[in-house]
Amino acid sequence: MGTADGPAVPPTEAGEALLPDLIALFAVLASASPPGTVPLTPPVEPWRVQYAGRFRRYGRPAFEVWTAETIGCPACGGKAGPWTVTCDWRLISLGCPCGAVTHKHGLAFSEVWLLLPDL
């Protein structure tokens, strides 16, 4: 897999040496807090908001090649909404006016978050 600047290069010895510590750090951040301790990340309430517009999913299949696709409802094919956007901070679901709800839209959090009004 290439990078934004060109083809991939093999990892350096210095980069390889960092991996064990990075793996340990991310494992701690992803794990549940032990009983009686304060969590590493504060609990965040899920949210729901209406969005009357289109969502676009962007891709980069090759160097200097970008694609964009408008997300449609898997049931009716509608693309304009209004969508009911629900997020529990691990998954974003889109609800269509036809009643269908999907989380298999392929959108990144940034592709959804940047379009929504302030919550």
mmCIF file of C-alpha atoms in Angstrom:
data_model
loop_
_atom_site.group_PDB
_atom_site.id
_atom_site.type_symbol
_atom_site.label_atom_id
_atom_site.label_comp_id
_atom_site.label_asym_id
_atom_site.label_seq_id
_atom_site.Cartn_x
_atom_site.Cartn_y
_atom_site.Cartn_z
ATOM 1 C CA MET A 1 0.000 0.000 0.000
ATOM 2 C CA GLY A 2 1.351 3.430 -0.916
ATOM 3 C CA THR A 3 1.426 6.666 0.992
ATOM 4 C CA ALA A 4 0.315 10.159 0.025
ATOM 5 C CA ASP A 5 3.856 10.848 -1.194
ATOM 6 C CA GLY A 6 4.447 7.678 -3.178
ATOM 7 C CA PRO A 7 4.930 3.941 -2.832
ATOM 8 C CA ALA A 8 5.306 2.242 0.525
ATOM 9 C CA VAL A 9 8.747 1.812 2.015
ATOM 10 C CA PRO A 10 9.810 -0.877 4.459
ATOM 11 C CA PRO A 11 9.696 0.103 8.154
ATOM 12 C CA THR A 12 12.907 1.311 9.719
ATOM 13 C CA GLU A 13 14.543 -0.362 12.701
ATOM 14 C CA ALA A 14 13.607 2.659 14.825
ATOM 15 C CA GLY A 15 9.971 2.316 13.756
ATOM 16 C CA GLU A 16 9.991 -1.415 14.453
ATOM 17 C CA ALA A 17 11.432 -0.729 17.928
ATOM 18 C CA LEU A 18 8.450 1.529 18.763
ATOM 19 C CA LEU A 19 5.805 -1.077 17.947
ATOM 20 C CA PRO A 20 5.781 -3.028 21.255
ATOM 21 C CA ASP A 21 5.281 0.156 23.301
ATOM 22 C CA LEU A 22 2.608 1.455 20.918
ATOM 23 C CA ILE A 23 0.749 -1.856 21.018
ATOM 24 C CA ALA A 24 0.802 -1.790 24.823
ATOM 25 C CA LEU A 25 -0.386 1.831 24.913
ATOM 26 C CA PHE A 26 -3.325 1.223 22.562
ATOM 27 C CA ALA A 27 -4.259 -1.954 24.422
ATOM 28 C CA VAL A 28 -4.487 0.033 27.682
ATOM 29 C CA LEU A 29 -6.515 2.803 26.040
ATOM 30 C CA ALA A 30 -8.958 0.300 24.543
ATOM 31 C CA SER A 31 -9.387 -1.799 27.688
ATOM 32 C CA ALA A 32 -12.025 -1.352 30.375
ATOM 33 C CA SER A 33 -10.957 0.446 33.523
ATOM 34 C CA PRO A 34 -10.300 -1.719 36.584
ATOM 35 C CA PRO A 35 -13.042 -1.547 39.252
ATOM 36 C CA GLY A 36 -12.690 1.475 41.535
ATOM 37 C CA THR A 37 -10.633 3.549 39.104
ATOM 38 C CA VAL A 38 -11.497 6.505 36.907
ATOM 39 C CA PRO A 39 -11.937 5.591 33.216
ATOM 40 C CA LEU A 40 -9.310 6.842 30.763
ATOM 41 C CA THR A 41 -12.032 8.413 28.653
ATOM 42 C CA PRO A 42 -15.167 9.979 30.098
ATOM 43 C CA PRO A 43 -18.526 8.416 29.256
ATOM 44 C CA VAL A 44 -20.283 10.218 26.426
ATOM 45 C CA GLU A 45 -23.997 10.100 25.808
ATOM 46 C CA PRO A 46 -25.238 8.912 22.402
ATOM 47 C CA TRP A 47 -26.851 11.590 20.257
ATOM 48 C CA ARG A 48 -29.438 11.841 17.501
ATOM 49 C CA VAL A 49 -29.948 14.651 14.994
ATOM 50 C CA GLN A 50 -31.898 15.285 11.771
ATOM 51 C CA TYR A 51 -29.961 16.125 8.614
ATOM 52 C CA ALA A 52 -31.781 17.196 5.441
ATOM 53 C CA GLY A 53 -29.057 16.774 2.877
ATOM 54 C CA ARG A 54 -26.853 14.294 1.092
ATOM 55 C CA PHE A 55 -23.938 12.345 2.506
ATOM 56 C CA ARG A 56 -20.933 11.727 0.269
ATOM 57 C CA ARG A 57 -18.352 8.986 0.784
ATOM 58 C CA TYR A 58 -14.904 9.758 -0.564
ATOM 59 C CA GLY A 59 -12.275 7.265 -1.600
ATOM 60 C CA ARG A 60 -8.773 7.211 -2.969
ATOM 61 C CA PRO A 61 -8.360 4.058 -5.041
ATOM 62 C CA ALA A 62 -4.981 5.129 -6.446
ATOM 63 C CA PHE A 63 -2.349 7.812 -6.086
ATOM 64 C CA GLU A 64 -3.792 11.176 -7.196
ATOM 65 C CA VAL A 65 -7.186 9.546 -7.910
ATOM 66 C CA TRP A 66 -10.202 10.498 -5.769
ATOM 67 C CA THR A 67 -13.759 9.192 -5.984
ATOM 68 C CA ALA A 68 -17.021 10.422 -4.451
ATOM 69 C CA GLU A 69 -20.280 8.538 -4.050
ATOM 70 C CA THR A 70 -23.612 9.808 -2.721
ATOM 71 C CA ILE A 71 -24.971 7.500 -0.019
ATOM 72 C CA GLY A 72 -28.413 6.056 -0.713
ATOM 73 C CA CYS A 73 -30.956 4.185 1.394
ATOM 74 C CA PRO A 74 -30.526 0.418 0.938
ATOM 75 C CA ALA A 75 -34.323 -0.045 0.961
ATOM 76 C CA CYS A 76 -35.726 2.744 -1.237
ATOM 77 C CA GLY A 77 -32.614 4.248 -2.845
ATOM 78 C CA GLY A 78 -33.393 7.752 -1.519
ATOM 79 C CA LYS A 79 -30.380 10.039 -1.210
ATOM 80 C CA ALA A 80 -31.666 13.449 -0.103
ATOM 81 C CA GLY A 81 -32.959 12.606 3.380
ATOM 82 C CA PRO A 82 -33.939 13.973 5.729
ATOM 83 C CA TRP A 83 -31.742 11.464 7.518
ATOM 84 C CA THR A 84 -31.972 10.663 11.207
ATOM 85 C CA VAL A 85 -28.341 10.368 12.260
ATOM 86 C CA THR A 86 -27.698 8.388 15.447
ATOM 87 C CA CYS A 87 -24.250 7.986 16.991
ATOM 88 C CA ASP A 88 -23.217 6.042 20.084
ATOM 89 C CA TRP A 89 -19.521 6.961 19.549
ATOM 90 C CA ARG A 90 -18.635 3.603 18.070
ATOM 91 C CA LEU A 91 -21.238 3.376 15.318
ATOM 92 C CA ILE A 92 -23.160 5.855 13.172
ATOM 93 C CA SER A 93 -26.598 4.815 11.905
ATOM 94 C CA LEU A 94 -28.584 6.574 9.185
ATOM 95 C CA GLY A 95 -32.376 6.422 9.305
ATOM 96 C CA CYS A 96 -34.284 7.090 6.078
ATOM 97 C CA PRO A 97 -37.790 8.629 5.929
ATOM 98 C CA CYS A 98 -38.996 5.277 4.502
ATOM 99 C CA GLY A 99 -38.215 3.699 7.896
ATOM 100 C CA ALA A 100 -35.050 1.798 6.968
ATOM 101 C CA VAL A 101 -32.035 2.199 9.264
ATOM 102 C CA THR A 102 -28.526 1.291 8.180
ATOM 103 C CA HIS A 103 -25.046 1.422 9.615
ATOM 104 C CA LYS A 104 -23.513 -0.219 6.524
ATOM 105 C CA HIS A 105 -23.048 3.080 4.695
ATOM 106 C CA GLY A 106 -19.250 3.116 4.729
ATOM 107 C CA LEU A 107 -19.034 6.715 5.913
ATOM 108 C CA ALA A 108 -16.180 7.816 8.151
ATOM 109 C CA PHE A 109 -17.005 9.772 11.315
ATOM 110 C CA SER A 110 -15.454 12.882 9.740
ATOM 111 C CA GLU A 111 -17.671 12.574 6.640
ATOM 112 C CA VAL A 112 -20.741 12.692 8.889
ATOM 113 C CA TRP A 113 -19.568 14.961 11.700
ATOM 114 C CA LEU A 114 -18.427 17.840 9.493
ATOM 115 C CA LEU A 115 -21.861 18.146 7.849
ATOM 116 C CA LEU A 116 -23.989 18.144 10.978
ATOM 117 C CA PRO A 117 -25.140 21.242 12.869
ATOM 118 C CA ASP A 118 -23.683 21.901 16.312
ATOM 119 C CA LEU A 119 -24.977 19.395 18.822
#
